[in-house]
Amino acid sequence: MESDRPLAMPTRLSLRGFDHVWFGRGDEREVYTDGRQAKVRVDDAWMSEQHARLMVVGGQWLIEDLGSRNGVAVDGETVDRVALADGAVIELGRTLFLYREQRPDDEAPDVVFTPNADDVSSPALLTASPELTRTFRHLARIADSDVAVMLGGESGTGKEVMAQAIHAMSGRRGRLVPVNCGGLTETLVQSELFGYRKGAFSGADQDRPGMVRAADEGTLFLDEIGDLLASSQAVLLRVLQEKEVQPLGQTDSISVDVRVISATHRRLADMVERDDFRADLYARLGGYELTLPPLRKRREDLGLLVGQLLRRLSPDPTLRFQPEAARQLFSFDWPLNIRQLEKALARAIVLARGEPIDLEHLPDDLTQGPDSRRVPLPAPSASLRGEDRERRGELQQLLVRHAGNVSAIAREMGKDRKQIRRWLDRYGLDAAAHRD
């Protein structure tokens, strides 16, 4: 993410096959590859022509300052040379780079990749994550079918936006009709979903088609399907099986052609096990299941999402961030996900009044207090040198790999568990912070 050009798309560089990667200032953003070396150029006036390099030492990636004018920072602290752990945020000039690791058996991604809106059917499918790229490719194929789709994930991860994208890609002639299942009471489910004829009950002064018929030849989006009452689940199942509805006050059934997309933040499989959700309805709804990851687990997309949201929230193409504010976006864990990011940016744009977005323009819960929910960052290591710095970097990586399991780290390093504990204390590393 470029602080001075947040609307620019991110670029991903796969480190597989390289021993050295050089970073410096250029006339535009470019990536050159030559054998086992790569050069990254960024149009950032705060970067030096020869700013930093990544290199492999003993199977570990390290970053080194090449005597740059403005230095190199990793996770907010200035460094000369340090080993990188998964999720490290590297700051060169006013540009942020996120270092991510993949398992060795993962499919090798493209060497250089920049998300392009022209390459996908919907902007909602843009991602810099190799794993999500493959998932969204499958989803695009599913969209052009009648297969029911179930979207899972925490609140605010973009399930409704994804449902809109699937509907748009489906090419269906009807419209997308959203239904808030949590708001359907037992007395309202029939009239709201299936409609009614005039005079069917007191207050029914005109015919109403209901939400299912309104979605005919389109898509019915059942939001928070896990909140649907048990009695309503049986009614909905009958409609999906028979593909027809019977409005209140009418004796004849009406055929409907609807594609169903459902969404929930709950684990429906667990609800089925507890008999809180009908297994036969779950089977009808779960033709293709996709769980959208929380924002804290797709930080490689943070810069991309910031750019997309800024385009929607403001007509100003010159919007930019102060480096401290951009860094804070990456250090916060976003418990309310993309919805929270959007609200934070909307507030910041208004408060900044055309000036660069700074820390003071961000909500308080992002920047201060014990409840700021920042992603745990390493303790300062700028004072460490040589072997100590490399050992601390190795421990950081092992803490992530083994989710804070000290015994597993001791086994891999061939050391006593007590020795590992002593090193963690010495380098200011917290094993508990890495346990999920």
Short mmCIF file of C-alpha atoms in Angstrom, two decimals:
data_model
loop_
_atom_site.label_atom_id
_atom_site.label_comp_id
_atom_site.label_asym_id
_atom_site.label_seq_id
_atom_site.Cartn_x
_atom_site.Cartn_y
_atom_site.Cartn_z
CA MET A 1 0.00 0.00 0.00
CA GLU A 2 1.40 3.40 -1.06
CA SER A 3 0.49 6.08 1.52
CA ASP A 4 0.66 8.81 -1.14
CA ARG A 5 -1.31 6.75 -3.71
CA PRO A 6 -3.77 4.55 -1.79
CA LEU A 7 -5.98 4.12 -4.88
CA ALA A 8 -3.20 2.24 -6.69
CA MET A 9 -3.74 -1.51 -6.93
CA PRO A 10 -1.34 -3.65 -4.87
CA THR A 11 1.26 -5.85 -6.50
CA ARG A 12 2.20 -9.31 -5.23
CA LEU A 13 5.67 -10.79 -5.76
CA SER A 14 6.22 -14.48 -5.12
CA LEU A 15 9.64 -15.02 -3.52
CA ARG A 16 9.88 -18.62 -4.70
CA GLY A 17 12.98 -19.16 -6.80
CA PHE A 18 14.73 -15.97 -5.64
CA ASP A 19 17.68 -15.44 -3.30
CA HIS A 20 17.72 -11.62 -3.34
CA VAL A 21 15.10 -8.91 -3.89
CA TRP A 22 16.26 -5.30 -4.19
CA PHE A 23 14.02 -2.30 -3.44
CA GLY A 24 14.47 1.29 -4.58
CA ARG A 25 12.91 4.41 -6.04
CA GLY A 26 11.89 4.46 -9.70
CA ASP A 27 9.83 6.48 -12.16
CA GLU A 28 6.91 4.06 -11.75
CA ARG A 29 6.12 0.82 -9.98
CA GLU A 30 7.95 -1.99 -11.75
CA VAL A 31 9.27 -5.46 -10.94
CA TYR A 32 12.27 -6.87 -12.83
CA THR A 33 13.38 -10.49 -12.54
CA ASP A 34 16.81 -11.83 -13.51
CA GLY A 35 17.61 -15.41 -12.63
CA ARG A 36 17.45 -15.75 -8.86
CA GLN A 37 17.23 -11.99 -8.26
CA ALA A 38 14.38 -9.48 -8.51
CA LYS A 39 14.27 -5.68 -8.41
CA VAL A 40 11.25 -3.73 -7.17
CA ARG A 41 10.93 -0.06 -8.12
CA VAL A 42 8.30 2.26 -6.61
CA ASP A 43 7.52 5.87 -7.49
CA ASP A 44 8.00 6.97 -3.88
CA ALA A 45 10.00 10.15 -3.35
CA TRP A 46 10.77 9.08 0.23
CA MET A 47 12.61 5.95 -0.95
CA SER A 48 16.28 5.91 -1.92
CA GLU A 49 17.40 4.57 -5.30
CA GLN A 50 19.06 1.67 -3.45
CA HIS A 51 16.93 1.39 -0.33
CA ALA A 52 16.81 -2.19 0.98
CA ARG A 53 17.17 -5.81 0.06
CA LEU A 54 15.55 -9.10 1.01
CA MET A 55 17.85 -12.11 1.13
CA VAL A 56 17.75 -15.74 2.18
CA VAL A 57 20.08 -16.73 5.02
CA GLY A 58 19.82 -20.31 6.27
CA GLY A 59 16.38 -20.73 4.75
CA GLN A 60 15.10 -17.56 6.47
CA TRP A 61 14.20 -14.32 4.69
CA LEU A 62 15.89 -11.23 6.15
CA ILE A 63 15.59 -7.57 5.21
CA GLU A 64 18.59 -5.23 5.27
CA ASP A 65 18.84 -1.44 5.04
CA LEU A 66 21.28 -0.45 2.26
CA GLY A 67 22.13 2.88 3.86
CA SER A 68 18.86 4.52 2.80
CA ARG A 69 18.09 8.14 3.60
CA ASN A 70 14.86 7.43 5.53
CA GLY A 71 15.61 3.98 6.90
CA VAL A 72 13.73 0.68 7.04
CA ALA A 73 11.01 -0.11 9.58
CA VAL A 74 9.53 -3.53 10.38
CA ASP A 75 6.30 -3.57 12.39
CA GLY A 76 6.82 0.07 13.28
CA GLU A 77 10.43 -0.09 14.51
CA THR A 78 13.56 1.01 12.69
CA VAL A 79 15.94 -1.84 11.82
CA ASP A 80 19.28 -2.35 10.09
CA ARG A 81 18.93 -6.07 9.42
CA VAL A 82 16.27 -8.42 10.77
CA ALA A 83 14.67 -11.79 10.04
CA LEU A 84 11.04 -11.63 8.94
CA ALA A 85 8.12 -13.46 10.49
CA ASP A 86 4.83 -14.19 8.73
CA GLY A 87 2.68 -11.05 8.71
CA ALA A 88 5.56 -8.58 9.13
CA VAL A 89 4.82 -5.10 7.81
CA ILE A 90 7.85 -3.52 6.10
CA GLU A 91 7.96 0.25 5.67
CA LEU A 92 10.20 1.70 2.95
CA GLY A 93 9.72 5.42 2.45
CA ARG A 94 5.95 5.87 2.43
CA THR A 95 5.18 2.46 0.99
CA LEU A 96 4.07 -0.55 3.07
CA PHE A 97 4.92 -4.14 2.14
CA LEU A 98 3.35 -7.16 3.82
CA TYR A 99 5.47 -10.32 4.11
CA ARG A 100 3.44 -13.55 4.04
CA GLU A 101 4.49 -17.18 4.10
CA GLN A 102 2.87 -20.15 2.42
CA ARG A 103 3.20 -23.82 3.18
CA PRO A 104 5.80 -25.50 0.93
CA ASP A 105 3.14 -27.76 -0.60
CA ASP A 106 0.85 -24.87 -1.62
CA GLU A 107 0.35 -24.24 -5.32
CA ALA A 108 2.96 -21.78 -6.60
CA PRO A 109 1.34 -18.41 -7.40
CA ASP A 110 2.23 -16.16 -10.33
CA VAL A 111 5.68 -14.58 -9.90
CA VAL A 112 4.28 -11.04 -10.29
CA PHE A 113 0.55 -10.38 -9.95
CA THR A 114 -1.48 -7.18 -9.86
CA PRO A 115 -5.27 -7.55 -9.40
CA ASN A 116 -7.14 -6.16 -12.40
CA ALA A 117 -10.85 -5.38 -12.43
CA ASP A 118 -10.97 -6.32 -16.14
CA ASP A 119 -9.94 -9.89 -15.30
CA VAL A 120 -12.86 -10.65 -12.96
CA SER A 121 -16.63 -10.64 -13.35
CA SER A 122 -17.15 -8.44 -10.29
CA PRO A 123 -14.97 -6.09 -8.19
CA ALA A 124 -15.94 -8.20 -5.16
CA LEU A 125 -13.73 -10.97 -6.57
CA LEU A 126 -10.56 -8.86 -6.56
CA THR A 127 -7.92 -10.18 -4.17
CA ALA A 128 -4.15 -10.36 -3.76
CA SER A 129 -4.40 -13.68 -1.90
CA PRO A 130 -3.42 -16.73 -4.01
CA GLU A 131 -5.82 -18.92 -2.04
CA LEU A 132 -8.76 -16.55 -2.44
CA THR A 133 -7.92 -16.09 -6.12
CA ARG A 134 -8.48 -19.81 -6.67
CA THR A 135 -11.63 -19.82 -4.54
CA PHE A 136 -13.16 -16.85 -6.37
CA ARG A 137 -12.34 -18.48 -9.71
CA HIS A 138 -14.47 -21.48 -8.69
CA LEU A 139 -17.22 -19.17 -7.42
CA ALA A 140 -17.42 -17.40 -10.78
CA ARG A 141 -18.18 -20.76 -12.42
CA ILE A 142 -20.76 -21.64 -9.78
CA ALA A 143 -22.47 -18.25 -10.21
CA ASP A 144 -23.49 -19.10 -13.76
CA SER A 145 -25.64 -22.00 -12.60
CA ASP A 146 -28.67 -22.76 -10.42
CA VAL A 147 -26.58 -24.29 -7.61
CA ALA A 148 -27.56 -22.91 -4.19
CA VAL A 149 -24.74 -20.99 -2.50
CA MET A 150 -24.18 -20.67 1.24
CA LEU A 151 -21.90 -17.85 2.44
CA GLY A 152 -20.32 -18.12 5.87
CA GLY A 153 -18.02 -15.92 7.90
CA GLU A 154 -18.04 -13.35 10.65
CA SER A 155 -20.30 -10.30 10.54
CA GLY A 156 -18.97 -7.57 8.30
CA THR A 157 -16.87 -9.80 6.01
CA GLY A 158 -18.86 -8.80 2.91
CA LYS A 159 -21.41 -11.61 2.54
CA GLU A 160 -24.13 -9.34 1.16
CA VAL A 161 -21.71 -7.74 -1.32
CA MET A 162 -20.67 -11.23 -2.43
CA ALA A 163 -24.33 -12.24 -2.86
CA GLN A 164 -24.85 -9.20 -5.09
CA ALA A 165 -21.81 -10.20 -7.13
CA ILE A 166 -23.04 -13.78 -7.57
CA HIS A 167 -26.44 -12.52 -8.70
CA ALA A 168 -24.85 -10.11 -11.19
CA MET A 169 -22.67 -12.90 -12.61
CA SER A 170 -25.60 -15.32 -12.85
CA GLY A 171 -27.25 -13.41 -15.69
CA ARG A 172 -30.70 -14.14 -14.25
CA ARG A 173 -33.41 -11.77 -15.51
CA GLY A 174 -35.10 -11.20 -12.18
CA ARG A 175 -33.82 -9.12 -9.29
CA LEU A 176 -31.99 -9.88 -6.06
CA VAL A 177 -34.41 -9.85 -3.12
CA PRO A 178 -32.81 -9.80 0.36
CA VAL A 179 -34.61 -11.38 3.32
CA ASN A 180 -33.54 -10.77 6.92
CA CYS A 181 -34.35 -14.17 8.42
CA GLY A 182 -33.76 -12.90 11.95
CA GLY A 183 -36.65 -10.48 11.53
CA LEU A 184 -39.18 -13.08 10.39
CA THR A 185 -41.49 -13.90 13.27
CA GLU A 186 -43.67 -17.00 13.20
CA THR A 187 -46.75 -14.90 12.43
CA LEU A 188 -45.08 -12.95 9.62
CA VAL A 189 -43.15 -15.63 7.75
CA GLN A 190 -46.04 -16.75 5.55
CA SER A 191 -47.25 -13.29 4.58
CA GLU A 192 -43.77 -11.81 4.10
CA LEU A 193 -42.31 -14.71 2.12
CA PHE A 194 -45.35 -15.92 0.18
CA GLY A 195 -47.58 -12.85 0.03
CA TYR A 196 -51.35 -12.63 0.42
CA ARG A 197 -54.55 -11.82 -1.39
CA LYS A 198 -56.63 -8.78 -0.62
CA GLY A 199 -58.96 -9.54 2.28
CA ALA A 200 -56.96 -12.56 3.51
CA PHE A 201 -56.83 -11.03 6.99
CA SER A 202 -57.63 -7.78 8.74
CA GLY A 203 -55.56 -5.01 7.19
CA ALA A 204 -54.89 -6.87 3.92
CA ASP A 205 -56.31 -4.10 1.72
CA GLN A 206 -54.42 -5.10 -1.43
CA ASP A 207 -52.65 -8.05 -3.03
CA ARG A 208 -48.96 -8.49 -2.13
CA PRO A 209 -46.72 -10.96 -3.99
CA GLY A 210 -44.31 -11.69 -1.11
CA MET A 211 -40.52 -11.88 -1.25
CA VAL A 212 -40.27 -15.28 -2.95
CA ARG A 213 -42.44 -14.25 -5.90
CA ALA A 214 -40.63 -10.89 -6.06
CA ALA A 215 -37.44 -12.90 -6.69
CA ASP A 216 -38.99 -14.95 -9.51
CA GLU A 217 -36.41 -15.51 -12.28
CA GLY A 218 -33.91 -13.83 -9.94
CA THR A 219 -32.17 -14.53 -6.65
CA LEU A 220 -33.54 -14.86 -3.13
CA PHE A 221 -30.89 -13.84 -0.61
CA LEU A 222 -31.61 -15.36 2.81
CA ASP A 223 -29.43 -13.34 5.19
CA GLU A 224 -28.68 -14.82 8.64
CA ILE A 225 -30.40 -18.07 7.75
CA GLY A 226 -29.22 -19.53 11.07
CA ASP A 227 -31.67 -17.22 12.88
CA LEU A 228 -34.71 -18.66 11.06
CA LEU A 229 -37.25 -20.13 13.48
CA ALA A 230 -37.70 -23.92 13.45
CA SER A 231 -41.34 -23.65 12.33
CA SER A 232 -40.32 -21.36 9.46
CA GLN A 233 -37.57 -23.76 8.36
CA ALA A 234 -40.18 -26.39 7.49
CA VAL A 235 -42.20 -23.88 5.47
CA LEU A 236 -39.13 -22.71 3.54
CA LEU A 237 -38.04 -26.28 2.84
CA ARG A 238 -41.40 -27.06 1.25
CA VAL A 239 -41.08 -24.06 -1.08
CA LEU A 240 -37.56 -25.06 -2.16
CA GLN A 241 -38.63 -28.64 -2.80
CA GLU A 242 -41.84 -27.90 -4.69
CA LYS A 243 -40.75 -24.62 -6.32
CA GLU A 244 -44.13 -23.06 -5.72
CA VAL A 245 -45.81 -20.81 -3.16
CA GLN A 246 -49.35 -20.42 -1.94
CA PRO A 247 -50.23 -16.85 -0.90
CA LEU A 248 -52.49 -16.42 2.11
CA GLY A 249 -56.13 -16.29 1.06
CA GLN A 250 -55.52 -18.19 -2.19
CA THR A 251 -56.27 -21.85 -2.84
CA ASP A 252 -54.01 -22.35 -5.88
CA SER A 253 -50.21 -22.55 -5.74
CA ILE A 254 -48.00 -20.39 -7.97
CA SER A 255 -44.81 -21.74 -9.56
CA VAL A 256 -41.61 -19.78 -8.96
CA ASP A 257 -38.11 -19.92 -10.41
CA VAL A 258 -35.66 -18.64 -7.82
CA ARG A 259 -31.97 -19.16 -7.19
CA VAL A 260 -31.19 -19.20 -3.45
CA ILE A 261 -28.14 -17.68 -1.76
CA SER A 262 -28.00 -17.89 2.02
CA ALA A 263 -25.62 -16.32 4.51
CA THR A 264 -24.83 -16.82 8.18
CA HIS A 265 -22.18 -16.03 10.77
CA ARG A 266 -23.06 -19.28 12.56
CA ARG A 267 -21.75 -22.79 11.91
CA LEU A 268 -24.86 -24.47 10.51
CA ALA A 269 -23.22 -27.90 10.55
CA ASP A 270 -22.91 -27.60 14.34
CA MET A 271 -26.52 -26.42 14.60
CA VAL A 272 -27.62 -29.49 12.63
CA GLU A 273 -25.72 -31.71 15.08
CA ARG A 274 -27.58 -30.04 17.97
CA ASP A 275 -30.92 -30.34 16.15
CA ASP A 276 -31.19 -26.54 16.06
CA PHE A 277 -31.38 -26.52 12.26
CA ARG A 278 -33.04 -28.97 9.89
CA ALA A 279 -30.58 -31.28 8.17
CA ASP A 280 -32.75 -31.53 5.03
CA LEU A 281 -32.92 -27.73 4.70
CA TYR A 282 -29.18 -27.46 5.24
CA ALA A 283 -28.67 -29.97 2.43
CA ARG A 284 -30.89 -27.88 0.12
CA LEU A 285 -29.07 -24.63 0.89
CA GLY A 286 -25.48 -25.92 0.92
CA GLY A 287 -24.89 -26.79 -2.74
CA TYR A 288 -21.69 -24.71 -2.68
CA GLU A 289 -20.33 -23.33 0.58
CA LEU A 290 -17.88 -20.46 0.87
CA THR A 291 -16.57 -19.03 4.14
CA LEU A 292 -15.28 -15.49 3.75
CA PRO A 293 -12.19 -14.98 5.93
CA PRO A 294 -12.11 -12.18 8.52
CA LEU A 295 -10.12 -9.10 7.58
CA ARG A 296 -7.38 -9.86 10.12
CA LYS A 297 -6.64 -13.08 8.18
CA ARG A 298 -6.51 -11.44 4.76
CA ARG A 299 -4.30 -8.44 5.52
CA GLU A 300 -2.69 -8.82 2.09
CA ASP A 301 -5.99 -7.40 0.78
CA LEU A 302 -6.10 -4.44 3.16
CA GLY A 303 -4.53 -1.97 0.72
CA LEU A 304 -6.79 -3.20 -2.08
CA LEU A 305 -9.92 -2.84 0.09
CA VAL A 306 -8.86 0.62 1.27
CA GLY A 307 -8.55 1.69 -2.37
CA GLN A 308 -11.95 0.24 -3.32
CA LEU A 309 -13.68 1.87 -0.35
CA LEU A 310 -12.03 5.26 -0.95
CA ARG A 311 -13.26 5.27 -4.55
CA ARG A 312 -16.80 4.69 -3.29
CA LEU A 313 -16.64 7.12 -0.38
CA SER A 314 -14.94 10.11 -1.98
CA PRO A 315 -14.61 11.69 -5.44
CA ASP A 316 -11.14 13.04 -4.54
CA PRO A 317 -8.47 11.07 -6.46
CA THR A 318 -5.64 12.79 -4.53
CA LEU A 319 -6.51 11.30 -1.13
CA ARG A 320 -3.45 10.16 0.78
CA PHE A 321 -2.34 8.97 4.22
CA GLN A 322 0.30 10.02 6.66
CA PRO A 323 2.60 6.99 7.15
CA GLU A 324 1.58 6.63 10.83
CA ALA A 325 -2.10 6.34 9.88
CA ALA A 326 -1.42 3.83 7.10
CA ARG A 327 0.71 1.78 9.49
CA GLN A 328 -2.12 1.78 12.05
CA LEU A 329 -4.53 0.29 9.53
CA PHE A 330 -2.23 -2.74 9.30
CA SER A 331 -1.60 -3.07 13.06
CA PHE A 332 -5.31 -3.15 14.02
CA ASP A 333 -7.10 -6.50 13.94
CA TRP A 334 -10.52 -5.19 12.72
CA PRO A 335 -12.90 -7.26 14.89
CA LEU A 336 -15.90 -5.97 12.88
CA ASN A 337 -14.12 -6.57 9.58
CA ILE A 338 -14.71 -4.68 6.31
CA ARG A 339 -17.78 -2.90 7.67
CA GLN A 340 -15.64 -1.38 10.43
CA LEU A 341 -12.92 -0.39 7.94
CA GLU A 342 -15.49 1.37 5.77
CA LYS A 343 -16.88 3.40 8.69
CA ALA A 344 -13.37 4.32 9.85
CA LEU A 345 -12.43 5.59 6.38
CA ALA A 346 -15.70 7.52 5.97
CA ARG A 347 -15.07 9.33 9.25
CA ALA A 348 -11.42 10.02 8.38
CA ILE A 349 -12.29 11.54 4.99
CA VAL A 350 -14.71 13.99 6.60
CA LEU A 351 -12.32 15.00 9.39
CA ALA A 352 -9.28 15.33 7.13
CA ARG A 353 -11.04 17.92 4.88
CA GLY A 354 -8.76 17.26 1.93
CA GLU A 355 -5.58 17.02 4.00
CA PRO A 356 -3.65 13.71 4.34
CA ILE A 357 -5.47 11.28 6.65
CA ASP A 358 -3.61 11.22 9.98
CA LEU A 359 -3.94 9.31 13.25
CA GLU A 360 -6.18 12.01 14.72
CA HIS A 361 -8.73 11.38 11.95
CA LEU A 362 -9.09 7.66 12.78
CA PRO A 363 -11.56 6.40 15.42
CA ASP A 364 -10.23 6.24 18.97
CA ASP A 365 -10.59 2.46 19.21
CA LEU A 366 -7.98 2.14 16.43
CA THR A 367 -5.39 4.35 18.05
CA GLN A 368 -5.59 4.33 21.82
CA GLY A 369 -6.62 2.52 24.98
CA PRO A 370 -6.41 -1.09 26.18
CA ASP A 371 -9.32 -2.05 23.94
CA SER A 372 -7.67 -0.90 20.71
CA ARG A 373 -7.31 -4.58 19.71
CA ARG A 374 -4.08 -4.19 17.83
CA VAL A 375 -2.42 -7.22 16.27
CA PRO A 376 0.42 -8.15 18.66
CA LEU A 377 3.68 -6.68 17.33
CA PRO A 378 7.21 -7.76 18.28
CA ALA A 379 9.06 -6.01 21.08
CA PRO A 380 11.80 -3.59 19.96
CA SER A 381 14.82 -5.32 18.40
CA ALA A 382 16.72 -2.34 16.97
CA SER A 383 19.27 -2.66 19.79
CA LEU A 384 19.99 -6.32 18.96
CA ARG A 385 22.91 -7.26 16.76
CA GLY A 386 24.27 -10.28 14.94
CA GLU A 387 23.34 -13.68 16.36
CA ASP A 388 20.78 -12.25 18.82
CA ARG A 389 18.84 -10.51 16.05
CA GLU A 390 18.81 -13.61 13.83
CA ARG A 391 17.76 -15.84 16.75
CA ARG A 392 14.94 -13.46 17.65
CA GLY A 393 13.74 -13.50 14.03
CA GLU A 394 13.83 -17.31 13.99
CA LEU A 395 11.81 -17.45 17.23
CA GLN A 396 9.24 -15.03 15.79
CA GLN A 397 8.74 -17.30 12.80
CA LEU A 398 8.49 -20.45 14.94
CA LEU A 399 5.96 -18.81 17.26
CA VAL A 400 3.72 -18.18 14.25
CA ARG A 401 4.30 -21.62 12.72
CA HIS A 402 3.54 -23.48 15.97
CA ALA A 403 0.86 -21.08 17.24
CA GLY A 404 2.83 -20.25 20.40
CA ASN A 405 3.50 -23.89 21.36
CA VAL A 406 6.80 -23.64 23.25
CA SER A 407 7.32 -27.41 23.42
CA ALA A 408 7.01 -27.72 19.62
CA ILE A 409 9.50 -24.88 19.15
CA ALA A 410 11.94 -26.58 21.53
CA ARG A 411 11.69 -29.84 19.57
CA GLU A 412 12.32 -28.13 16.23
CA MET A 413 15.31 -26.17 17.55
CA GLY A 414 16.69 -29.16 19.45
CA LYS A 415 16.75 -27.16 22.70
CA ASP A 416 15.41 -27.56 26.21
CA ARG A 417 11.99 -25.99 26.80
CA LYS A 418 13.43 -23.85 29.62
CA GLN A 419 16.04 -22.43 27.23
CA ILE A 420 13.30 -21.42 24.80
CA ARG A 421 11.47 -19.69 27.66
CA ARG A 422 14.62 -17.80 28.61
CA TRP A 423 15.11 -16.62 25.03
CA LEU A 424 11.48 -15.51 24.74
CA ASP A 425 11.84 -13.43 27.91
CA ARG A 426 15.16 -12.02 26.78
CA TYR A 427 13.84 -10.89 23.38
CA GLY A 428 10.47 -9.64 24.65
CA LEU A 429 8.43 -12.27 22.76
CA ASP A 430 5.03 -13.45 24.05
CA ALA A 431 4.07 -17.02 23.16
CA ALA A 432 0.49 -16.53 24.43
CA ALA A 433 -0.10 -13.73 21.90
CA HIS A 434 0.35 -16.24 19.03
CA ARG A 435 -2.23 -18.76 20.26
CA ASP A 436 -5.49 -18.62 18.30
#
